[in-house]
């Protein structure tokens, strides 16, 4: 590749990453400088079309990604006021996620890398969610503990160093966000359920219904949410059979409290056991207002510094992939053109 052309105000030391994310229903591209500064963050959401079907339809997601990806990347470069000549690395989510959706981003990133010679760095989606915390908290550095709660994942992770992770606990069945989405559908709030339950719960009584707080016997930090979801469904059925009207806000608030109680308890136990004083929330459910305030209260009691990203960096975005990609790139990680989408990629695998 030819010598890098410099933009105004850019130093030769600057490292610019173009990041691409297409693992689920957001087509996103971003330019990130030196791993911490977001120069552009373009997200094309498919939520309207998937709402018609009550959830993400993988085939539609792939097709929409193909339609949008080029313009999203062009816009990300334009808003950052850079061209591909300024870019040092291309970071792309290669797993976990929907295989057809991931493939669109991976193929695009490989094509740009092949045409320009810009090195390619494959990024783990969950690593991206954790790294979203570095964007607005410039002082945050590992080690710390992170709770990643999204539509597809619930992971309690020890972040030992940049790119070095140890999974302390994970869900045995449904992800936290998935439970929010399923319960929202059952109580008639529709898709996507998380934000709707969050909103309606503000008018509800979280003590109204006693839902179970599941523990996993052989996994101190593991989670299980399918029993809670069944308990909500059973409750709704028995109320209907008894001819009683469902108090939607109360059910939502009680369900939300059951989820947050377990998330808080396991996170605090892990922080105690490992002796960490820093804790970072990540993923779509990290936007949840009840979860944030419960974590805040618990962390204050223990003198633990709590971090979480703004909502735009909690849900899927490419800026977080650019941050994670930067730290992999400066460690010397390069993916090459054999990079493939890995729908069930595990954190720590390469
Ligand atoms: O991280 P994300 O955008 O995508 C995945 O990687 O899965 O997370 C989406 C999930 C959905 O299940 C959505 O309902 C949930 O995050 N979510 C919320 C809130 N905002 C989004 N859950 C609870 N409260 C919220 N405010
Ligand atoms: Zn995600």
GROMACS .gro file of C-alpha atoms and ligand atoms in nm:
model
  377
    1UNK     CA    1   0.000   0.000   0.000
    2UNK     CA    2   0.113   0.355  -0.068
    3UNK     CA    3   0.227   0.585   0.212
    4UNK     CA    4  -0.063   0.697   0.428
    5UNK     CA    5  -0.201   1.037   0.332
    6UNK     CA    6  -0.244   1.256   0.638
    7UNK     CA    7  -0.554   1.460   0.718
    8UNK     CA    8  -0.540   1.801   0.883
    9UNK     CA    9  -0.464   1.766   1.252
   10UNK     CA   10  -0.370   1.400   1.224
   11UNK     CA   11  -0.030   1.285   1.343
   12UNK     CA   12   0.174   1.003   1.192
   13UNK     CA   13   0.124   0.824   1.523
   14UNK     CA   14  -0.254   0.817   1.487
   15UNK     CA   15  -0.411   0.482   1.415
   16UNK     CA   16  -0.744   0.494   1.237
   17UNK     CA   17  -0.967   0.187   1.230
   18UNK     CA   18  -1.264   0.145   0.998
   19UNK     CA   19  -1.506  -0.089   1.174
   20UNK     CA   20  -1.797  -0.290   1.035
   21UNK     CA   21  -2.072  -0.464   1.236
   22UNK     CA   22  -2.355  -0.674   1.087
   23UNK     CA   23  -2.404  -0.962   1.333
   24UNK     CA   24  -2.778  -0.918   1.388
   25UNK     CA   25  -3.021  -0.648   1.273
   26UNK     CA   26  -2.803  -0.337   1.265
   27UNK     CA   27  -2.584  -0.249   0.967
   28UNK     CA   28  -2.313  -0.031   1.117
   29UNK     CA   29  -1.981   0.129   1.028
   30UNK     CA   30  -1.753   0.359   1.224
   31UNK     CA   31  -1.413   0.525   1.216
   32UNK     CA   32  -1.224   0.519   1.547
   33UNK     CA   33  -0.899   0.703   1.622
   34UNK     CA   34  -0.644   0.550   1.859
   35UNK     CA   35  -0.899   0.313   2.007
   36UNK     CA   36  -1.082   0.573   2.210
   37UNK     CA   37  -1.210   0.854   1.987
   38UNK     CA   38  -1.517   0.792   1.774
   39UNK     CA   39  -1.491   0.999   1.455
   40UNK     CA   40  -1.814   0.862   1.309
   41UNK     CA   41  -2.073   0.605   1.414
   42UNK     CA   42  -2.333   0.518   1.150
   43UNK     CA   43  -2.610   0.271   1.236
   44UNK     CA   44  -2.880   0.163   0.994
   45UNK     CA   45  -3.141  -0.016   1.202
   46UNK     CA   46  -3.376  -0.278   1.057
   47UNK     CA   47  -3.601  -0.269   1.360
   48UNK     CA   48  -3.913  -0.149   1.173
   49UNK     CA   49  -3.920  -0.442   0.935
   50UNK     CA   50  -3.846  -0.707   1.203
   51UNK     CA   51  -4.114  -0.557   1.430
   52UNK     CA   52  -4.372  -0.667   1.170
   53UNK     CA   53  -4.273  -1.030   1.243
   54UNK     CA   54  -4.229  -0.993   1.622
   55UNK     CA   55  -3.855  -1.065   1.612
   56UNK     CA   56  -3.547  -1.078   1.389
   57UNK     CA   57  -3.596  -1.279   1.068
   58UNK     CA   58  -3.245  -1.395   0.968
   59UNK     CA   59  -3.308  -1.404   0.591
   60UNK     CA   60  -3.445  -1.051   0.590
   61UNK     CA   61  -3.155  -0.932   0.807
   62UNK     CA   62  -2.898  -1.064   0.555
   63UNK     CA   63  -3.074  -0.905   0.260
   64UNK     CA   64  -3.105  -0.567   0.433
   65UNK     CA   65  -2.736  -0.575   0.529
   66UNK     CA   66  -2.643  -0.625   0.162
   67UNK     CA   67  -2.863  -0.332   0.059
   68UNK     CA   68  -2.719  -0.095   0.318
   69UNK     CA   69  -2.358  -0.186   0.385
   70UNK     CA   70  -2.188   0.016   0.112
   71UNK     CA   71  -2.371   0.337   0.189
   72UNK     CA   72  -2.319   0.296   0.563
   73UNK     CA   73  -1.941   0.259   0.513
   74UNK     CA   74  -1.929   0.554   0.271
   75UNK     CA   75  -2.116   0.767   0.522
   76UNK     CA   76  -1.885   0.663   0.808
   77UNK     CA   77  -1.578   0.767   0.608
   78UNK     CA   78  -1.746   1.090   0.496
   79UNK     CA   79  -1.853   1.193   0.846
   80UNK     CA   80  -1.505   1.120   0.981
   81UNK     CA   81  -1.368   1.328   0.691
   82UNK     CA   82  -1.128   1.055   0.587
   83UNK     CA   83  -1.080   0.826   0.289
   84UNK     CA   84  -0.959   0.466   0.278
   85UNK     CA   85  -0.606   0.609   0.225
   86UNK     CA   86  -0.614   0.726   0.589
   87UNK     CA   87  -0.726   0.393   0.734
   88UNK     CA   88  -0.472   0.167   0.907
   89UNK     CA   89  -0.691  -0.135   0.976
   90UNK     CA   90  -1.037  -0.274   0.902
   91UNK     CA   91  -1.208  -0.434   1.200
   92UNK     CA   92  -1.510  -0.655   1.142
   93UNK     CA   93  -1.736  -0.863   1.366
   94UNK     CA   94  -1.692  -1.228   1.261
   95UNK     CA   95  -1.894  -1.390   1.542
   96UNK     CA   96  -2.103  -1.474   1.730
   97UNK     CA   97  -2.427  -1.386   1.553
   98UNK     CA   98  -2.651  -1.485   1.262
   99UNK     CA   99  -2.431  -1.654   1.005
  100UNK     CA  100  -2.590  -1.492   0.700
  101UNK     CA  101  -2.576  -1.150   0.862
  102UNK     CA  102  -2.214  -1.189   0.977
  103UNK     CA  103  -2.111  -1.304   0.629
  104UNK     CA  104  -2.217  -0.974   0.473
  105UNK     CA  105  -1.984  -0.770   0.695
  106UNK     CA  106  -1.699  -1.022   0.671
  107UNK     CA  107  -1.719  -1.043   0.289
  108UNK     CA  108  -1.730  -0.663   0.263
  109UNK     CA  109  -1.431  -0.618   0.495
  110UNK     CA  110  -1.232  -0.881   0.307
  111UNK     CA  111  -1.313  -0.719  -0.028
  112UNK     CA  112  -1.192  -0.377   0.093
  113UNK     CA  113  -0.882  -0.532   0.248
  114UNK     CA  114  -0.803  -0.724  -0.073
  115UNK     CA  115  -0.852  -0.419  -0.294
  116UNK     CA  116  -0.653  -0.176  -0.079
  117UNK     CA  117  -0.406  -0.389   0.113
  118UNK     CA  118  -0.533  -0.251   0.446
  119UNK     CA  119  -0.489  -0.518   0.717
  120UNK     CA  120  -0.798  -0.698   0.840
  121UNK     CA  121  -0.877  -0.771   1.207
  122UNK     CA  122  -1.165  -1.002   1.300
  123UNK     CA  123  -1.340  -0.897   1.622
  124UNK     CA  124  -1.551  -1.094   1.869
  125UNK     CA  125  -1.890  -0.925   1.912
  126UNK     CA  126  -1.890  -0.957   2.293
  127UNK     CA  127  -1.539  -0.816   2.314
  128UNK     CA  128  -1.682  -0.521   2.121
  129UNK     CA  129  -1.963  -0.473   2.376
  130UNK     CA  130  -1.711  -0.470   2.663
  131UNK     CA  131  -1.482  -0.228   2.476
  132UNK     CA  132  -1.773   0.017   2.429
  133UNK     CA  133  -1.691   0.125   2.784
  134UNK     CA  134  -1.351   0.264   2.675
  135UNK     CA  135  -1.513   0.522   2.448
  136UNK     CA  136  -1.658   0.753   2.712
  137UNK     CA  137  -1.447   0.647   3.010
  138UNK     CA  138  -1.096   0.743   2.900
  139UNK     CA  139  -0.958   0.651   3.242
  140UNK     CA  140  -1.094   0.295   3.234
  141UNK     CA  141  -0.823   0.033   3.189
  142UNK     CA  142  -0.813  -0.339   3.271
  143UNK     CA  143  -0.828  -0.527   3.498
  144UNK     CA  144  -1.198  -0.512   3.577
  145UNK     CA  145  -1.511  -0.727   3.577
  146UNK     CA  146  -1.775  -0.681   3.307
  147UNK     CA  147  -2.134  -0.799   3.281
  148UNK     CA  148  -2.240  -0.832   2.917
  149UNK     CA  149  -2.618  -0.849   2.892
  150UNK     CA  150  -2.770  -0.845   2.545
  151UNK     CA  151  -3.033  -1.014   2.330
  152UNK     CA  152  -2.803  -1.307   2.261
  153UNK     CA  153  -2.564  -1.316   2.558
  154UNK     CA  154  -2.536  -1.297   2.933
  155UNK     CA  155  -2.172  -1.323   3.035
  156UNK     CA  156  -1.989  -1.228   3.350
  157UNK     CA  157  -1.632  -1.171   3.237
  158UNK     CA  158  -1.299  -1.100   3.401
  159UNK     CA  159  -1.113  -0.855   3.178
  160UNK     CA  160  -0.755  -0.932   3.279
  161UNK     CA  161  -0.599  -0.710   3.012
  162UNK     CA  162  -0.687  -0.566   2.671
  163UNK     CA  163  -0.808  -0.865   2.472
  164UNK     CA  164  -0.755  -1.109   2.761
  165UNK     CA  165  -1.081  -1.248   2.897
  166UNK     CA  166  -1.191  -1.515   3.138
  167UNK     CA  167  -1.558  -1.610   3.147
  168UNK     CA  168  -1.670  -1.637   3.509
  169UNK     CA  169  -2.035  -1.709   3.442
  170UNK     CA  170  -2.282  -1.734   3.158
  171UNK     CA  171  -2.647  -1.811   3.100
  172UNK     CA  172  -2.739  -2.179   3.079
  173UNK     CA  173  -3.047  -2.105   2.867
  174UNK     CA  174  -3.206  -1.773   2.763
  175UNK     CA  175  -3.006  -1.450   2.750
  176UNK     CA  176  -3.133  -1.167   2.971
  177UNK     CA  177  -3.244  -0.960   2.670
  178UNK     CA  178  -3.418  -1.263   2.521
  179UNK     CA  179  -3.616  -1.303   2.846
  180UNK     CA  180  -3.716  -0.934   2.829
  181UNK     CA  181  -3.828  -0.978   2.466
  182UNK     CA  182  -4.026  -1.299   2.534
  183UNK     CA  183  -4.200  -1.165   2.845
  184UNK     CA  184  -4.283  -0.839   2.666
  185UNK     CA  185  -4.451  -1.037   2.390
  186UNK     CA  186  -4.647  -1.243   2.645
  187UNK     CA  187  -4.783  -0.934   2.820
  188UNK     CA  188  -4.869  -0.769   2.490
  189UNK     CA  189  -4.599  -0.503   2.474
  190UNK     CA  190  -4.449  -0.621   2.144
  191UNK     CA  191  -4.096  -0.610   2.004
  192UNK     CA  192  -3.833  -0.506   2.105
  193UNK     CA  193  -3.935  -0.589   2.458
  194UNK     CA  194  -3.650  -0.453   2.670
  195UNK     CA  195  -3.711  -0.081   2.627
  196UNK     CA  196  -4.089  -0.131   2.654
  197UNK     CA  197  -4.067  -0.326   2.981
  198UNK     CA  198  -3.821  -0.066   3.113
  199UNK     CA  199  -4.070   0.214   3.037
  200UNK     CA  200  -4.392   0.052   3.159
  201UNK     CA  201  -4.221  -0.076   3.477
  202UNK     CA  202  -4.182   0.281   3.597
  203UNK     CA  203  -4.558   0.281   3.662
  204UNK     CA  204  -4.559  -0.066   3.820
  205UNK     CA  205  -4.499  -0.219   4.161
  206UNK     CA  206  -4.189  -0.440   4.152
  207UNK     CA  207  -4.304  -0.624   4.467
  208UNK     CA  208  -4.650  -0.706   4.326
  209UNK     CA  209  -4.568  -1.058   4.204
  210UNK     CA  210  -4.304  -1.284   4.360
  211UNK     CA  211  -4.116  -1.438   4.063
  212UNK     CA  212  -3.828  -1.686   4.120
  213UNK     CA  213  -3.461  -1.582   4.136
  214UNK     CA  214  -3.293  -1.880   3.972
  215UNK     CA  215  -2.961  -2.015   4.098
  216UNK     CA  216  -2.751  -2.267   3.909
  217UNK     CA  217  -2.630  -2.525   4.158
  218UNK     CA  218  -2.297  -2.613   3.997
  219UNK     CA  219  -2.215  -2.267   3.863
  220UNK     CA  220  -2.194  -1.990   4.121
  221UNK     CA  221  -2.186  -1.712   3.861
  222UNK     CA  222  -2.402  -1.876   3.596
  223UNK     CA  223  -2.751  -1.757   3.511
  224UNK     CA  224  -3.078  -1.919   3.408
  225UNK     CA  225  -3.375  -1.719   3.285
  226UNK     CA  226  -3.600  -1.978   3.121
  227UNK     CA  227  -3.763  -2.074   3.454
  228UNK     CA  228  -3.844  -1.709   3.519
  229UNK     CA  229  -4.000  -1.677   3.175
  230UNK     CA  230  -4.213  -1.989   3.240
  231UNK     CA  231  -4.313  -1.852   3.582
  232UNK     CA  232  -4.439  -1.533   3.415
  233UNK     CA  233  -4.634  -1.735   3.155
  234UNK     CA  234  -4.785  -1.957   3.427
  235UNK     CA  235  -4.882  -1.653   3.629
  236UNK     CA  236  -5.051  -1.493   3.325
  237UNK     CA  237  -5.243  -1.816   3.254
  238UNK     CA  238  -5.362  -1.860   3.611
  239UNK     CA  239  -5.476  -1.498   3.629
  240UNK     CA  240  -5.667  -1.538   3.302
  241UNK     CA  241  -5.827  -1.864   3.423
  242UNK     CA  242  -5.938  -1.687   3.740
  243UNK     CA  243  -6.092  -1.413   3.523
  244UNK     CA  244  -5.867  -1.142   3.664
  245UNK     CA  245  -5.731  -0.861   3.452
  246UNK     CA  246  -5.353  -0.855   3.411
  247UNK     CA  247  -5.181  -0.559   3.573
  248UNK     CA  248  -4.924  -0.523   3.295
  249UNK     CA  249  -4.705  -0.262   3.467
  250UNK     CA  250  -4.688  -0.469   3.788
  251UNK     CA  251  -4.597  -0.790   3.603
  252UNK     CA  252  -4.333  -0.605   3.398
  253UNK     CA  253  -4.181  -0.438   3.705
  254UNK     CA  254  -4.181  -0.763   3.907
  255UNK     CA  255  -4.019  -0.955   3.621
  256UNK     CA  256  -3.759  -0.680   3.570
  257UNK     CA  257  -3.678  -0.686   3.943
  258UNK     CA  258  -3.631  -1.065   3.936
  259UNK     CA  259  -3.380  -1.030   3.648
  260UNK     CA  260  -3.189  -0.738   3.797
  261UNK     CA  261  -3.171  -0.895   4.146
  262UNK     CA  262  -2.988  -1.199   4.006
  263UNK     CA  263  -2.762  -0.993   3.779
  264UNK     CA  264  -2.665  -0.767   4.070
  265UNK     CA  265  -2.611  -1.050   4.318
  266UNK     CA  266  -2.389  -1.258   4.091
  267UNK     CA  267  -2.188  -0.955   3.978
  268UNK     CA  268  -2.125  -0.839   4.335
  269UNK     CA  269  -2.025  -1.191   4.443
  270UNK     CA  270  -1.774  -1.211   4.158
  271UNK     CA  271  -1.631  -0.867   4.239
  272UNK     CA  272  -1.590  -0.973   4.602
  273UNK     CA  273  -1.435  -1.308   4.519
  274UNK     CA  274  -1.185  -1.168   4.269
  275UNK     CA  275  -1.117  -0.848   4.462
  276UNK     CA  276  -1.181  -0.608   4.172
  277UNK     CA  277  -1.280  -0.248   4.236
  278UNK     CA  278  -1.396  -0.167   3.881
  279UNK     CA  279  -1.708  -0.300   3.713
  280UNK     CA  280  -1.838  -0.231   3.361
  281UNK     CA  281  -2.186  -0.304   3.226
  282UNK     CA  282  -2.224  -0.372   2.854
  283UNK     CA  283  -2.476  -0.483   2.589
  284UNK     CA  284  -2.830  -0.377   2.504
  285UNK     CA  285  -2.977  -0.457   2.847
  286UNK     CA  286  -2.713  -0.230   3.009
  287UNK     CA  287  -2.945   0.054   2.898
  288UNK     CA  288  -3.207  -0.069   3.143
  289UNK     CA  289  -3.276   0.204   3.397
  290UNK     CA  290  -3.365  -0.033   3.686
  291UNK     CA  291  -3.050  -0.239   3.628
  292UNK     CA  292  -2.833   0.074   3.620
  293UNK     CA  293  -2.975   0.213   3.941
  294UNK     CA  294  -2.962  -0.124   4.124
  295UNK     CA  295  -2.599  -0.170   4.017
  296UNK     CA  296  -2.517   0.187   4.117
  297UNK     CA  297  -2.656   0.132   4.466
  298UNK     CA  298  -2.479  -0.202   4.511
  299UNK     CA  299  -2.146  -0.064   4.383
  300UNK     CA  300  -2.166   0.246   4.602
  301UNK     CA  301  -2.210   0.025   4.909
  302UNK     CA  302  -1.893  -0.165   4.823
  303UNK     CA  303  -1.684   0.130   4.702
  304UNK     CA  304  -1.672  -0.012   4.350
  305UNK     CA  305  -1.639   0.218   4.048
  306UNK     CA  306  -1.928   0.148   3.808
  307UNK     CA  307  -1.903   0.214   3.433
  308UNK     CA  308  -2.158   0.182   3.156
  309UNK     CA  309  -2.179   0.321   2.803
  310UNK     CA  310  -2.442   0.566   2.676
  311UNK     CA  311  -2.740   0.380   2.523
  312UNK     CA  312  -2.612   0.431   2.166
  313UNK     CA  313  -2.295   0.237   2.257
  314UNK     CA  314  -2.489  -0.029   2.454
  315UNK     CA  315  -2.688  -0.162   2.161
  316UNK     CA  316  -2.510  -0.298   1.854
  317UNK     CA  317  -2.281  -0.045   1.688
  318UNK     CA  318  -1.955  -0.047   1.495
  319UNK     CA  319  -1.765   0.202   1.714
  320UNK     CA  320  -1.726  -0.066   1.983
  321UNK     CA  321  -1.588  -0.303   1.717
  322UNK     CA  322  -1.340  -0.032   1.614
  323UNK     CA  323  -1.220   0.002   1.974
  324UNK     CA  324  -1.176  -0.374   2.019
  325UNK     CA  325  -1.015  -0.395   1.674
  326UNK     CA  326  -0.765  -0.123   1.765
  327UNK     CA  327  -0.641  -0.311   2.074
  328UNK     CA  328  -0.610  -0.635   1.874
  329UNK     CA  329  -0.433  -0.450   1.590
  330UNK     CA  330  -0.169  -0.289   1.814
  331UNK     CA  331  -0.101  -0.634   1.964
  332UNK     CA  332  -0.022  -0.753   1.612
  333UNK     CA  333  -0.339  -0.953   1.544
  334UNK     CA  334  -0.411  -0.983   1.168
  335UNK     CA  335  -0.687  -1.200   1.025
  336UNK     CA  336  -0.603  -1.250   0.659
  337UNK     CA  337  -0.842  -1.319   0.376
  338UNK     CA  338  -0.937  -1.663   0.505
  339UNK     CA  339  -1.143  -1.498   0.780
  340UNK     CA  340  -1.487  -1.658   0.798
  341UNK     CA  341  -1.807  -1.591   0.990
  342UNK     CA  342  -1.829  -1.806   1.305
  343UNK     CA  343  -2.188  -1.795   1.438
  344UNK     CA  344  -2.107  -1.961   1.773
  345UNK     CA  345  -1.762  -1.808   1.831
  346UNK     CA  346  -1.655  -1.825   2.196
  347UNK     CA  347  -1.492  -1.536   2.375
  348UNK     CA  348  -1.118  -1.594   2.385
  349UNK     CA  349  -1.115  -1.812   2.068
  350UNK     CA  350  -0.924  -1.693   1.763
  351LIG     O1  351  -2.668  -0.568   2.241
  351LIG     P1  352  -2.793  -0.572   2.163
  351LIG     O2  353  -2.832  -0.451   2.083
  351LIG     O3  354  -2.793  -0.690   2.061
  351LIG     C1  355  -2.738  -0.815   2.087
  351LIG     O4  356  -2.614  -0.832   2.073
  351LIG     O5  357  -2.818  -0.904   2.124
  351LIG     O6  358  -2.909  -0.610   2.267
  351LIG     C2  359  -3.044  -0.613   2.229
  351LIG     C3  360  -3.125  -0.655   2.350
  351LIG     C4  361  -3.271  -0.682   2.317
  351LIG     O7  362  -3.309  -0.804   2.377
  351LIG     C5  363  -3.343  -0.565   2.383
  351LIG     O8  364  -3.475  -0.597   2.425
  351LIG     C6  365  -3.252  -0.536   2.500
  351LIG     O9  366  -3.122  -0.551   2.449
  351LIG     N1  367  -3.268  -0.399   2.553
  351LIG     C7  368  -3.314  -0.374   2.677
  351LIG     C8  369  -3.323  -0.232   2.688
  351LIG     N2  370  -3.279  -0.177   2.570
  351LIG     C9  371  -3.247  -0.283   2.489
  351LIG     N3  372  -3.348  -0.455   2.777
  351LIG    C10  373  -3.392  -0.400   2.892
  351LIG     N4  374  -3.405  -0.266   2.908
  351LIG    C11  375  -3.371  -0.179   2.813
  351LIG     N5  376  -3.383  -0.047   2.831
  352LIG    ZN1  377  -2.476  -0.714   2.061
   0.00000   0.00000   0.00000
